[in-house]
PDB file of N, CA and C and ligand atoms in Angstrom:
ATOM      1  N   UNK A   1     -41.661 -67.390 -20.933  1.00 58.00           N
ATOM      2  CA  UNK A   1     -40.626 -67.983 -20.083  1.00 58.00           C
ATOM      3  C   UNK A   1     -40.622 -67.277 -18.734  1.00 58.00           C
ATOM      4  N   UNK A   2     -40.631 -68.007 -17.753  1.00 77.00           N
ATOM      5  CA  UNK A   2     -40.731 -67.510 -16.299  1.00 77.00           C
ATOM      6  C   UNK A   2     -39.470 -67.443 -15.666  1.00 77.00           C
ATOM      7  N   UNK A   3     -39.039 -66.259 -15.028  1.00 87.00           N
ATOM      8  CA  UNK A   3     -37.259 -66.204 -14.462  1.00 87.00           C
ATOM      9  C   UNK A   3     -38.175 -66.857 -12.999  1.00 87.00           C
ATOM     10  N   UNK A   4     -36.595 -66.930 -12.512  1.00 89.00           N
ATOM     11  CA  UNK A   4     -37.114 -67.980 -11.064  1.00 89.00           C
ATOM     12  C   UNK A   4     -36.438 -66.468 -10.074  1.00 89.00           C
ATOM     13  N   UNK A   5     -37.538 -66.352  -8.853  1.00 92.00           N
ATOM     14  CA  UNK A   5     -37.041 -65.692  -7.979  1.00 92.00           C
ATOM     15  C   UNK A   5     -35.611 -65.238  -7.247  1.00 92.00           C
ATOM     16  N   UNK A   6     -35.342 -64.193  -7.261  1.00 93.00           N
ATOM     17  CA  UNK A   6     -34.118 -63.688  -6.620  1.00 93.00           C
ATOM     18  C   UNK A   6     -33.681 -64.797  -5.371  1.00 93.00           C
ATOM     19  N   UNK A   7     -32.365 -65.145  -5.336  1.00 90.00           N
ATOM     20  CA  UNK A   7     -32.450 -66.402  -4.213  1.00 90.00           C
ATOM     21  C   UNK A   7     -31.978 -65.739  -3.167  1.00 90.00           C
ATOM     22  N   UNK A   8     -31.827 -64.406  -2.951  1.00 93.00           N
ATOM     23  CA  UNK A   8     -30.999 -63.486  -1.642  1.00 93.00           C
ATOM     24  C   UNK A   8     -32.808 -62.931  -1.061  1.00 93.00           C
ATOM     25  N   UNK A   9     -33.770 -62.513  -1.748  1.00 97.00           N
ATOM     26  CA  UNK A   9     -34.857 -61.552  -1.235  1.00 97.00           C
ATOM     27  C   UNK A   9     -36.078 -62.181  -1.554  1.00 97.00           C
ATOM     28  N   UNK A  10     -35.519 -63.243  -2.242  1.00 95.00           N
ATOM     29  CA  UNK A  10     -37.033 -63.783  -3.326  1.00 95.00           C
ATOM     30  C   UNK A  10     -37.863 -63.527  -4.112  1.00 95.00           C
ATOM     31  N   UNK A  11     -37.338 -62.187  -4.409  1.00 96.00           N
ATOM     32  CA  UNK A  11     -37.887 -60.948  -5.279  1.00 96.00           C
ATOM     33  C   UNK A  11     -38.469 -61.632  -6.557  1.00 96.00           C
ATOM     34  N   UNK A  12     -39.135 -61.384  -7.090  1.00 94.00           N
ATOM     35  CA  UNK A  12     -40.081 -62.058  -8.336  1.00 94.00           C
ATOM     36  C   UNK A  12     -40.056 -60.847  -9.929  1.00 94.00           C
ATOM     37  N   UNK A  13     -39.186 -60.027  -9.422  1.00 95.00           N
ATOM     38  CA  UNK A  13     -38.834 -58.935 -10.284  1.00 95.00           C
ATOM     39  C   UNK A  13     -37.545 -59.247 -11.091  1.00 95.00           C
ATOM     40  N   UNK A  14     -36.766 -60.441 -10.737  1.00 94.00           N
ATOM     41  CA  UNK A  14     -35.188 -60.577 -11.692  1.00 94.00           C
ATOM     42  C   UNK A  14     -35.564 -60.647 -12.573  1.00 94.00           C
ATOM     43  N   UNK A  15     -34.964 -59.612 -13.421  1.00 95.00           N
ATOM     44  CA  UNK A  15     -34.554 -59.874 -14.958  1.00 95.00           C
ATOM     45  C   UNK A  15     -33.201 -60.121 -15.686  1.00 95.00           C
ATOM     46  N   UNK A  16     -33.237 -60.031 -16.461  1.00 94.00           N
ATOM     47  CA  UNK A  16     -31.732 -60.952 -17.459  1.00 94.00           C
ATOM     48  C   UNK A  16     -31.331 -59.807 -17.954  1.00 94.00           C
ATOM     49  N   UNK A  17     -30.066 -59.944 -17.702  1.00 94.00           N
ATOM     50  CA  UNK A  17     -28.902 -59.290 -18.104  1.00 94.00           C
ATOM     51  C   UNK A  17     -27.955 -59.728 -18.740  1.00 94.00           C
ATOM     52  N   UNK A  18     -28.078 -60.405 -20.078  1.00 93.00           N
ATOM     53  CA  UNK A  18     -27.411 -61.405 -21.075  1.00 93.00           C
ATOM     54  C   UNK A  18     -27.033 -62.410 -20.100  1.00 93.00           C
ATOM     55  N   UNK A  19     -25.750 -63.127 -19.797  1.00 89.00           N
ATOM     56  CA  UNK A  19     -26.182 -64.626 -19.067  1.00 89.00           C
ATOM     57  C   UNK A  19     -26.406 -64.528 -17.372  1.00 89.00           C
ATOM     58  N   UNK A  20     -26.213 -63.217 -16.749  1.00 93.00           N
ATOM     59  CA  UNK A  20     -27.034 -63.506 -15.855  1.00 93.00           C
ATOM     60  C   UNK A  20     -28.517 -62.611 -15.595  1.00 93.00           C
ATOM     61  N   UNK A  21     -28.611 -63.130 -14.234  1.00 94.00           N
ATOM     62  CA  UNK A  21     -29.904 -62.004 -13.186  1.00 94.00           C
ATOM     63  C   UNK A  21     -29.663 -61.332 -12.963  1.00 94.00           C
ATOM     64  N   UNK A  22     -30.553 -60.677 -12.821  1.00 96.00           N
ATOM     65  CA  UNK A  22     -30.496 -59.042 -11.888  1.00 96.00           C
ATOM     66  C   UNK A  22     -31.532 -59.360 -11.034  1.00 96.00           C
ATOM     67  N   UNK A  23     -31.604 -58.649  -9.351  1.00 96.00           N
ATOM     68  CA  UNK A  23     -32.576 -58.570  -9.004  1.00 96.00           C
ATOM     69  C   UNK A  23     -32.505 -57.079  -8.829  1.00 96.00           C
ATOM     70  N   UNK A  24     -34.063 -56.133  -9.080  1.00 97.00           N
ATOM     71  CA  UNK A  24     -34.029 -54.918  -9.141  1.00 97.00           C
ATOM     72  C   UNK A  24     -34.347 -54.647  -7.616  1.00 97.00           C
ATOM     73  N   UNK A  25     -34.367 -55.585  -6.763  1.00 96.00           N
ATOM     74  CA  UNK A  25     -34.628 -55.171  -5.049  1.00 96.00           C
ATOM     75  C   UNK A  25     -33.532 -55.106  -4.892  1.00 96.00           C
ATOM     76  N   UNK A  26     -32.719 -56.200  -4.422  1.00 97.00           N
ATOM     77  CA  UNK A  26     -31.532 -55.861  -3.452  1.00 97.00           C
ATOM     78  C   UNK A  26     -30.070 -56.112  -4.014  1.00 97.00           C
ATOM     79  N   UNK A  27     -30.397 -55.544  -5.735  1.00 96.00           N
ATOM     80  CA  UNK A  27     -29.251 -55.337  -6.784  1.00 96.00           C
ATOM     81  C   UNK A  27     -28.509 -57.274  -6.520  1.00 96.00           C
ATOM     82  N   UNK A  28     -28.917 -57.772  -6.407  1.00 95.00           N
ATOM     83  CA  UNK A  28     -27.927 -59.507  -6.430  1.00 95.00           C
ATOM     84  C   UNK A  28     -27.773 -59.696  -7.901  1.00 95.00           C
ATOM     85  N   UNK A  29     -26.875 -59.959  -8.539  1.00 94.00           N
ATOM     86  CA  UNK A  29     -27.078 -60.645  -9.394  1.00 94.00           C
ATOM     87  C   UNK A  29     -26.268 -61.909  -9.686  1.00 94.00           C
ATOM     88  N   UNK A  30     -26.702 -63.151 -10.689  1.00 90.00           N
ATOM     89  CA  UNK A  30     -26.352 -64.317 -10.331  1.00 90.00           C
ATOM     90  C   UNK A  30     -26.522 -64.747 -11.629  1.00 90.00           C
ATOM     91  N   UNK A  31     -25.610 -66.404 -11.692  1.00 87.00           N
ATOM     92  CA  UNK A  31     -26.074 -66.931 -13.264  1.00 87.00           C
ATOM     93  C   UNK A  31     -27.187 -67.970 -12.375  1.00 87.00           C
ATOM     94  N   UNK A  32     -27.777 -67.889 -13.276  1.00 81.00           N
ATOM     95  CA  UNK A  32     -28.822 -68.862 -13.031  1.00 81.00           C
ATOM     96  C   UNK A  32     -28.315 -70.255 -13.102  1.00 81.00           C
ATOM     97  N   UNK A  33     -27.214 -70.568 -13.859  1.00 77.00           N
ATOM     98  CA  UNK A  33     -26.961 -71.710 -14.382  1.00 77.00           C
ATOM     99  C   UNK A  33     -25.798 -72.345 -12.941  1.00 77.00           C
ATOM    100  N   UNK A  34     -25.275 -71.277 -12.329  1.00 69.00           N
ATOM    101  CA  UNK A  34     -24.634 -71.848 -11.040  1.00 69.00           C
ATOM    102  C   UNK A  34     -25.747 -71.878  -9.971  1.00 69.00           C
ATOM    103  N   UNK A  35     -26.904 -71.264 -10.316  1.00 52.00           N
ATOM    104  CA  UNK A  35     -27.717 -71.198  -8.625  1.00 52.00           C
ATOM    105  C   UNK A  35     -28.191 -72.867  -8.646  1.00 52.00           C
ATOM    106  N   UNK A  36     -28.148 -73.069 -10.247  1.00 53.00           N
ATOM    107  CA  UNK A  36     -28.896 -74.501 -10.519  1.00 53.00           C
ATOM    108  C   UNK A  36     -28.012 -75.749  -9.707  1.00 53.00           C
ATOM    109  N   UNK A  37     -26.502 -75.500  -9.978  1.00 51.00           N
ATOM    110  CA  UNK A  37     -26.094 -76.044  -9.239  1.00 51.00           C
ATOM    111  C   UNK A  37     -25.918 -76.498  -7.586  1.00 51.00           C
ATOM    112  N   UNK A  38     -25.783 -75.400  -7.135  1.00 53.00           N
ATOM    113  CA  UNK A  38     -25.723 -74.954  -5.835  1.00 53.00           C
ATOM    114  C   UNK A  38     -26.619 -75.250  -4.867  1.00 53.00           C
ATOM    115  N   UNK A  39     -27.718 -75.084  -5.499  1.00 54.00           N
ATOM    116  CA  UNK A  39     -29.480 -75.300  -4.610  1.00 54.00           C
ATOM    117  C   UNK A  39     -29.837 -76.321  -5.142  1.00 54.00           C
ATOM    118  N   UNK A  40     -29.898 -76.454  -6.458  1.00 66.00           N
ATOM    119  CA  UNK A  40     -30.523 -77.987  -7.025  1.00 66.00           C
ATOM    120  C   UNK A  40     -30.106 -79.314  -6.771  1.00 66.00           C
ATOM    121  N   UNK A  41     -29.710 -79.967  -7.553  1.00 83.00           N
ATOM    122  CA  UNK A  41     -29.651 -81.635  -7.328  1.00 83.00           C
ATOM    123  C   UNK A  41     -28.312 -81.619  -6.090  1.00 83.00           C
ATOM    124  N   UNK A  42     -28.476 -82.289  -5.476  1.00 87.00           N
ATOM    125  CA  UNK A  42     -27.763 -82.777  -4.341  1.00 87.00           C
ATOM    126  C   UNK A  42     -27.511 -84.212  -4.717  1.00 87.00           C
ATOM    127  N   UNK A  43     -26.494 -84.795  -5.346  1.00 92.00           N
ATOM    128  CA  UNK A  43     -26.399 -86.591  -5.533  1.00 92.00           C
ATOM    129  C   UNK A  43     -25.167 -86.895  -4.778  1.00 92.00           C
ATOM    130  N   UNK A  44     -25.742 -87.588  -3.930  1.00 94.00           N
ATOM    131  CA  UNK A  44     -24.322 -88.212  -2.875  1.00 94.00           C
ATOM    132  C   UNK A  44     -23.726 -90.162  -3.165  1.00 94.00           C
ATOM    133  N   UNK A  45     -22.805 -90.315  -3.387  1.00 96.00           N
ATOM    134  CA  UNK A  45     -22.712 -91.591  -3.798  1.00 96.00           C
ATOM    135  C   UNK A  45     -22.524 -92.470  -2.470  1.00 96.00           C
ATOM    136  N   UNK A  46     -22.044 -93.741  -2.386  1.00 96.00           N
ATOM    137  CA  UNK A  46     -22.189 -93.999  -1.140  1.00 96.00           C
ATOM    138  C   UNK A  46     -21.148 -94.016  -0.325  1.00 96.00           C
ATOM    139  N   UNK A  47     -20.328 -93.122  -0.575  1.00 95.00           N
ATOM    140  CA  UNK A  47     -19.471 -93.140   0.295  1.00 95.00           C
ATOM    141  C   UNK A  47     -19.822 -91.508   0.810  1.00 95.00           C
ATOM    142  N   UNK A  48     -20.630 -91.385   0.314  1.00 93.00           N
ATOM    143  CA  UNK A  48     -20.652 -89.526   0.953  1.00 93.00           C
ATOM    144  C   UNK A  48     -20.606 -88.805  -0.035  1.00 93.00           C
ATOM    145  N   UNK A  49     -19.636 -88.786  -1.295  1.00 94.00           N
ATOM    146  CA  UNK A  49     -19.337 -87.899  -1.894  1.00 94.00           C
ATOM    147  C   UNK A  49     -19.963 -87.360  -2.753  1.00 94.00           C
ATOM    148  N   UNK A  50     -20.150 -85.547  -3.122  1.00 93.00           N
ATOM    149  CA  UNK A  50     -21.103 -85.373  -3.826  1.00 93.00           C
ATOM    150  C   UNK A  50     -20.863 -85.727  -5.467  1.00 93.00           C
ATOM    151  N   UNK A  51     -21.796 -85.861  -6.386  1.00 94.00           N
ATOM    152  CA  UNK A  51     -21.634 -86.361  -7.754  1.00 94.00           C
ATOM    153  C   UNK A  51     -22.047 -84.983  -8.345  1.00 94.00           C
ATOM    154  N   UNK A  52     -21.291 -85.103  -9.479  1.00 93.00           N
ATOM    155  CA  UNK A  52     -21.260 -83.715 -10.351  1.00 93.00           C
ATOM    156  C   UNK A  52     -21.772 -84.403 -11.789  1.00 93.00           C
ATOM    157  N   UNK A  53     -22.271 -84.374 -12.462  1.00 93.00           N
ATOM    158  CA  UNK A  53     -22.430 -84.030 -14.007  1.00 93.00           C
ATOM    159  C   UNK A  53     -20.874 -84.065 -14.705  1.00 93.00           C
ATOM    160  N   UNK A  54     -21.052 -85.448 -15.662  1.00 95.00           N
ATOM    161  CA  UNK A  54     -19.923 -85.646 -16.248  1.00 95.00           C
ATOM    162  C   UNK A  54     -18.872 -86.835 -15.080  1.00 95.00           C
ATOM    163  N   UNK A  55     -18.848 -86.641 -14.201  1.00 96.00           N
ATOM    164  CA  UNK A  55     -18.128 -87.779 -13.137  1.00 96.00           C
ATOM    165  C   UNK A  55     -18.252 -89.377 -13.855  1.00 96.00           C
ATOM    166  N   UNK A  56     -17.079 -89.759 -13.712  1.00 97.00           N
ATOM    167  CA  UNK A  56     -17.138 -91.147 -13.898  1.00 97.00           C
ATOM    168  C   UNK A  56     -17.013 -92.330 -11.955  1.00 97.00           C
ATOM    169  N   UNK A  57     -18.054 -93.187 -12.610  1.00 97.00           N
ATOM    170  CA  UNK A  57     -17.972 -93.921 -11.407  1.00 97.00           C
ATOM    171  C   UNK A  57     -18.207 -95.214 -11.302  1.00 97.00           C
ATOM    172  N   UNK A  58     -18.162 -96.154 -10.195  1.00 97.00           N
ATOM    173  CA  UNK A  58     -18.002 -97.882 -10.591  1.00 97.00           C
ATOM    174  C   UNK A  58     -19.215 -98.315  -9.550  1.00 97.00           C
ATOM    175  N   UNK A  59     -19.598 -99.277 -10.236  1.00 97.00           N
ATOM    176  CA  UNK A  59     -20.591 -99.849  -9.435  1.00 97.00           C
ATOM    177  C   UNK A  59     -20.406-100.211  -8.169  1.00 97.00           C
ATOM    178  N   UNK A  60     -20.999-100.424  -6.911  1.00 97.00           N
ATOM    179  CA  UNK A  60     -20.255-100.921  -5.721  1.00 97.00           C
ATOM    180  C   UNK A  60     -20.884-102.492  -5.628  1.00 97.00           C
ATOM    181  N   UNK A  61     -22.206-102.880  -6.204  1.00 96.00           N
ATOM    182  CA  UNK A  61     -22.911-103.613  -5.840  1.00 96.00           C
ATOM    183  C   UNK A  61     -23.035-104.056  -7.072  1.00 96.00           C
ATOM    184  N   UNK A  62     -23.633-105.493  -7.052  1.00 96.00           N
ATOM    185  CA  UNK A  62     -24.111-106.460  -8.580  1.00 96.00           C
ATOM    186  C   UNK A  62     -25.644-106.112  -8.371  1.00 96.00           C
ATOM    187  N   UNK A  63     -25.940-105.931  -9.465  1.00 94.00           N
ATOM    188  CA  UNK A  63     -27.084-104.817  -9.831  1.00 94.00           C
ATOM    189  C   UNK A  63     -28.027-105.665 -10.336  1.00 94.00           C
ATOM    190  N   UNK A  64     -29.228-105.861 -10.368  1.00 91.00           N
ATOM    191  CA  UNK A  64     -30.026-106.859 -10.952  1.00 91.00           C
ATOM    192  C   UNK A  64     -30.929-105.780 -12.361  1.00 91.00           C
ATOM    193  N   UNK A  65     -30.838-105.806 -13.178  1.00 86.00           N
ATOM    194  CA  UNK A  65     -31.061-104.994 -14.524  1.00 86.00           C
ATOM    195  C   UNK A  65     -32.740-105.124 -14.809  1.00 86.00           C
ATOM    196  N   UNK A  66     -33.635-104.822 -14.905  1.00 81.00           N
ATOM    197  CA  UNK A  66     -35.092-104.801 -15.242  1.00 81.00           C
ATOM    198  C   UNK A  66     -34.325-104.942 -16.909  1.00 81.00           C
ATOM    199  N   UNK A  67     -35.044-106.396 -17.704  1.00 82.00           N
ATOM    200  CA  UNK A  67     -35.273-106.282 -18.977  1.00 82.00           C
ATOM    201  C   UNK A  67     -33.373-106.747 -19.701  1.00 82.00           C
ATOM    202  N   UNK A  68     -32.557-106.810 -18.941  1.00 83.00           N
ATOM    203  CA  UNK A  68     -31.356-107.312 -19.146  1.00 83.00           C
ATOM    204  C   UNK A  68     -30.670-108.666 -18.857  1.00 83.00           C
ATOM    205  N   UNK A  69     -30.217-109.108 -19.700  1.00 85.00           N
ATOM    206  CA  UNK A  69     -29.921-110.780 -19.461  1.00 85.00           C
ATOM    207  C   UNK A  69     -29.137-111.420 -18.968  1.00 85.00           C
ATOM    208  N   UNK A  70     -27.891-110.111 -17.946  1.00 88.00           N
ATOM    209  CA  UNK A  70     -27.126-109.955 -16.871  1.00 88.00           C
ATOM    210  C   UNK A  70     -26.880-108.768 -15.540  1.00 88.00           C
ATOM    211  N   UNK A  71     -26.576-109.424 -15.017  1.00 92.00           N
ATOM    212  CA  UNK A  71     -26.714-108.328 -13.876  1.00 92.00           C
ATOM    213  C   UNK A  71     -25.535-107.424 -14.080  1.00 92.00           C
ATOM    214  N   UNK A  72     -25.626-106.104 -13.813  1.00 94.00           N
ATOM    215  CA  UNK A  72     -24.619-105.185 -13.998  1.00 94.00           C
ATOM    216  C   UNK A  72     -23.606-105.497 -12.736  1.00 94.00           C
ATOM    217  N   UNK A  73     -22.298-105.507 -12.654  1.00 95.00           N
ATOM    218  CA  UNK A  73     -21.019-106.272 -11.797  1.00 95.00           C
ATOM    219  C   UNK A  73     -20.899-105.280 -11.020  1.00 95.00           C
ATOM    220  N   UNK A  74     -20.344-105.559  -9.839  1.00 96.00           N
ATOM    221  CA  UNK A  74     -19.567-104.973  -9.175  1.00 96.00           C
ATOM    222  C   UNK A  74     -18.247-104.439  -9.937  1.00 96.00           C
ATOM    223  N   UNK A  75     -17.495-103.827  -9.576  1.00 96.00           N
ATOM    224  CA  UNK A  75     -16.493-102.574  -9.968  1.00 96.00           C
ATOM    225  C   UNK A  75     -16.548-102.462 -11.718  1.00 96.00           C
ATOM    226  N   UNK A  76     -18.174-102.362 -12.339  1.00 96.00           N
ATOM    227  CA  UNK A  76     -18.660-101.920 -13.394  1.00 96.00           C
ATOM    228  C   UNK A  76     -17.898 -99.952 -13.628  1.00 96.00           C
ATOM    229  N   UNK A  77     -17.078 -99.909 -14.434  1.00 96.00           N
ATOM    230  CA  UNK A  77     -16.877 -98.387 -14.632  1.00 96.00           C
ATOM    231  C   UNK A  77     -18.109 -97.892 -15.573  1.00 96.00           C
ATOM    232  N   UNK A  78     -18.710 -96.469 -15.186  1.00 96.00           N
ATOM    233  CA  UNK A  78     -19.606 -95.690 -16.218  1.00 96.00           C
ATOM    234  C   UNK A  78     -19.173 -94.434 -16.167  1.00 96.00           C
ATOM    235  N   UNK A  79     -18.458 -94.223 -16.837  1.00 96.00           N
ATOM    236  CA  UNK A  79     -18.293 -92.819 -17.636  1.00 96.00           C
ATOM    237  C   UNK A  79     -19.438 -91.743 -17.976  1.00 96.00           C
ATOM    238  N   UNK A  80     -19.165 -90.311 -17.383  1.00 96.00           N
ATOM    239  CA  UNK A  80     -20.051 -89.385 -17.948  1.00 96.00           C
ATOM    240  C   UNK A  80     -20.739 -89.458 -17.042  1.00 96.00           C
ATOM    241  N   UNK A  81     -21.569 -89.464 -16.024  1.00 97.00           N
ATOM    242  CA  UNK A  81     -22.842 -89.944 -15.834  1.00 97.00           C
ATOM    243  C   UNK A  81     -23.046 -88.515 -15.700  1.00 97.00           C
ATOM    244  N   UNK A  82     -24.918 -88.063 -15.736  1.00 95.00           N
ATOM    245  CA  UNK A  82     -25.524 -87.043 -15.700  1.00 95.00           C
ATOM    246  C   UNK A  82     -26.417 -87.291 -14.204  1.00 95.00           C
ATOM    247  N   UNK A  83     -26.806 -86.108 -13.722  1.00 94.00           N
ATOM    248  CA  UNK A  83     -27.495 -86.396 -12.277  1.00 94.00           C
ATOM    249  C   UNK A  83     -29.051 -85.988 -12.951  1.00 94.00           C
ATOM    250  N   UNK A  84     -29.925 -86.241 -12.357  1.00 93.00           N
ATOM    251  CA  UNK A  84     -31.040 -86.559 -12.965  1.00 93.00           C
ATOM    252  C   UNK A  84     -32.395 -86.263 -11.391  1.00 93.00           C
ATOM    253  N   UNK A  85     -33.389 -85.648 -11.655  1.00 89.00           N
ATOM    254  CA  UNK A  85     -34.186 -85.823  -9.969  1.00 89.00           C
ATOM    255  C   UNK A  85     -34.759 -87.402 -10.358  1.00 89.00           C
ATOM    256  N   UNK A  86     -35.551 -87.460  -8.781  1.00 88.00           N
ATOM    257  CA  UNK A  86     -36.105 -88.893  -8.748  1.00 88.00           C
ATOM    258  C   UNK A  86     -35.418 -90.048  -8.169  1.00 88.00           C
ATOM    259  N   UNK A  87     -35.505 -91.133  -7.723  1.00 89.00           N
ATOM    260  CA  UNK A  87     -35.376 -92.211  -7.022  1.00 89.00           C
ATOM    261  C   UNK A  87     -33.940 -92.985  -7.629  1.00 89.00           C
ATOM    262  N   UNK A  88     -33.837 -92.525  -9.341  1.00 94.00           N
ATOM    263  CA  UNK A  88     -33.091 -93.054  -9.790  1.00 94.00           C
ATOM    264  C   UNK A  88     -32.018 -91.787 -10.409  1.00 94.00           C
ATOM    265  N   UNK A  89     -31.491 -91.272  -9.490  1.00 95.00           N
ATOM    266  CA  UNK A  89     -30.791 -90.064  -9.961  1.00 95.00           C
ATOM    267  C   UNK A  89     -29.287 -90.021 -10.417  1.00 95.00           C
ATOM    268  N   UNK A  90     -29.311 -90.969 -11.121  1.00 96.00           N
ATOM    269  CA  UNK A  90     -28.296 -90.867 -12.501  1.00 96.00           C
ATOM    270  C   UNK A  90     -28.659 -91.257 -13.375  1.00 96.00           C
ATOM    271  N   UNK A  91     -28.281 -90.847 -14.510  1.00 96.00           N
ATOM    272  CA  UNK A  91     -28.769 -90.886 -16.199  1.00 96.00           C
ATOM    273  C   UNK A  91     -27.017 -91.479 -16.471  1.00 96.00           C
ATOM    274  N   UNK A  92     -27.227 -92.461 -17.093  1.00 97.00           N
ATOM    275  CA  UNK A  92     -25.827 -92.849 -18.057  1.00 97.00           C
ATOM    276  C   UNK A  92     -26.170 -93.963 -19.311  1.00 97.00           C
ATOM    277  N   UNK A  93     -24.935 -94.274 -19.206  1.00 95.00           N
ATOM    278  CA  UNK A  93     -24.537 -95.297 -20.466  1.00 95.00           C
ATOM    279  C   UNK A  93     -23.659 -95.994 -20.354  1.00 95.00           C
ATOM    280  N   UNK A  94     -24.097 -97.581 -20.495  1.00 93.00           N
ATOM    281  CA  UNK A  94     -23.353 -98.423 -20.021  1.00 93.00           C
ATOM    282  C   UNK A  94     -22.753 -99.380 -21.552  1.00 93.00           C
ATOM    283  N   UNK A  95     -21.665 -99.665 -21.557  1.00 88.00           N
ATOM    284  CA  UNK A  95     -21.247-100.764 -22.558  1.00 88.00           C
ATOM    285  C   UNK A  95     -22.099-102.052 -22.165  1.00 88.00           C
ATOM    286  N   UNK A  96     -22.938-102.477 -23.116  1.00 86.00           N
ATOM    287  CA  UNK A  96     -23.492-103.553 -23.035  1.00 86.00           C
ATOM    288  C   UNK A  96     -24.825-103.507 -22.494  1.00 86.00           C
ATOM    289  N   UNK A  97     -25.059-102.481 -21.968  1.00 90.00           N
ATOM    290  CA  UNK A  97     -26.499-102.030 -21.542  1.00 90.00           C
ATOM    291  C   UNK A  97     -27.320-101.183 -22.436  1.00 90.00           C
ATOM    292  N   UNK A  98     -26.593-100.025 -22.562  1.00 91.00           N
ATOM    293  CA  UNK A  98     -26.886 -98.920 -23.095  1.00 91.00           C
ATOM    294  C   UNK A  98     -27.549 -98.030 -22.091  1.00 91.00           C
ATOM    295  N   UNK A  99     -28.433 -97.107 -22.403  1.00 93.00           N
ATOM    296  CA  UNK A  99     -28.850 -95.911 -21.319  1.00 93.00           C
ATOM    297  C   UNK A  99     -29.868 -96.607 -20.384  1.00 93.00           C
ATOM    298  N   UNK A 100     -29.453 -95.876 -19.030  1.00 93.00           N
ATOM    299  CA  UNK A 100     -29.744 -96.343 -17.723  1.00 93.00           C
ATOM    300  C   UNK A 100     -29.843 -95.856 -17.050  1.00 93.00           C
ATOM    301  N   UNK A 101     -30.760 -95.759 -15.749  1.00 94.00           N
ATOM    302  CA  UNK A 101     -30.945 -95.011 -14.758  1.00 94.00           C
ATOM    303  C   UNK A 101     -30.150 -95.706 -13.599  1.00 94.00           C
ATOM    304  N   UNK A 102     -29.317 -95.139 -12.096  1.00 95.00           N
ATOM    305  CA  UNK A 102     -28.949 -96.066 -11.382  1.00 95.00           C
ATOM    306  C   UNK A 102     -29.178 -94.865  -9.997  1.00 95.00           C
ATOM    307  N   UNK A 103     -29.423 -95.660  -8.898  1.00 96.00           N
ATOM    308  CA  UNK A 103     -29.340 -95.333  -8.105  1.00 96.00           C
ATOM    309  C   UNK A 103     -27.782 -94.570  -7.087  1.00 96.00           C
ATOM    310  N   UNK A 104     -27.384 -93.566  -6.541  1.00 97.00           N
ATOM    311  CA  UNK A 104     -26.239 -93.266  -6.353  1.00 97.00           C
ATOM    312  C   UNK A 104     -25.841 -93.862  -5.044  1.00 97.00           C
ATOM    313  N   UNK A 105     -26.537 -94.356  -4.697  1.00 96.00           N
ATOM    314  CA  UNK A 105     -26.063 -95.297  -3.132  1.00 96.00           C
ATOM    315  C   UNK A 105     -25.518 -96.568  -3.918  1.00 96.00           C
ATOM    316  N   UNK A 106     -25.593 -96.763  -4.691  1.00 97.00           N
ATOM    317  CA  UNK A 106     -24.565 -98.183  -5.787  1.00 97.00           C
ATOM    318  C   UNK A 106     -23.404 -97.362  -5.969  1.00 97.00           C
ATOM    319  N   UNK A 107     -23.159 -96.387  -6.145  1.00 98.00           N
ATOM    320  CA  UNK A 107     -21.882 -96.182  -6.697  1.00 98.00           C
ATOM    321  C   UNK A 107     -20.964 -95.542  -6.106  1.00 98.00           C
ATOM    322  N   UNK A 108     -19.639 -95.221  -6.646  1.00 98.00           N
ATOM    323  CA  UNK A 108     -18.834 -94.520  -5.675  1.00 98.00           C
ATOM    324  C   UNK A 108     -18.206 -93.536  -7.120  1.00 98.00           C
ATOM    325  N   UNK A 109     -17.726 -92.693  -6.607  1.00 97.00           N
ATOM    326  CA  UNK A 109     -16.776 -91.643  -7.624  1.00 97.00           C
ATOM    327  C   UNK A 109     -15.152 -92.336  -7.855  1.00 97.00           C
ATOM    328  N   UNK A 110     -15.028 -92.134  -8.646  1.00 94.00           N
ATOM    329  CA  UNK A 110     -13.997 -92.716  -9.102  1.00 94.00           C
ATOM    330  C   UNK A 110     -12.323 -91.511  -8.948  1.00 94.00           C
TER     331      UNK A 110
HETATM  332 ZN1   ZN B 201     -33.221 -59.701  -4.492  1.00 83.02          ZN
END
């Protein structure tokens, strides 16, 4: 398992210190699991706002579905959604769909 570089020095020396880092250069230490947040996925919906993991949100637009025998509606609610990398950066679950990828410029936070 590979630790990911110190994010203050870039140091390639952090080691774990039960749930967080250490860096042995310039003593930082950090959870890894907030740097993930912080630096990683960036999902903005379309009104601007950023999307978190777990957020519920509504469709803004009628959605045309690959492989579905209706189009997903405008002010569609989805609960939970997960942020995801890639073009289609939400992961959810829809009543009547089931699991789905959607773009975050469709949606807004609720
Ligand atoms: Zn460091």
């Amino acid at each position: 398992m590979s630790l990911p570089n110190c994010p203050k020095c870039n140091s390639e020396y952090a080691y774990e210190d039960g749930l967080m880092l250490v860096c042995p250069e310039c003593a930082y230490e950090w959870n890894p699991a907030d740097s993930v947040e912080e630096d990683g996925l960036v999902v903005i919906d379309s009104n601007g706002t950023r999307l978190a993991d777990g957020d519920s949100v509504t469709i803004v637009k009628n959605l045309k579905v690959k492989g579905a025998p209706k189009d997903l509606k405008q002010g569609t609610r989805v609960k939970n959604i997960r942020l995801v990398e890639g073009d289609h950066n939400i992961d959810c679950k829809i009543d009547g769909f089931g699991a789905m990828k959607l773009k975050s410029e469709f949606v807004k936070k609720l």
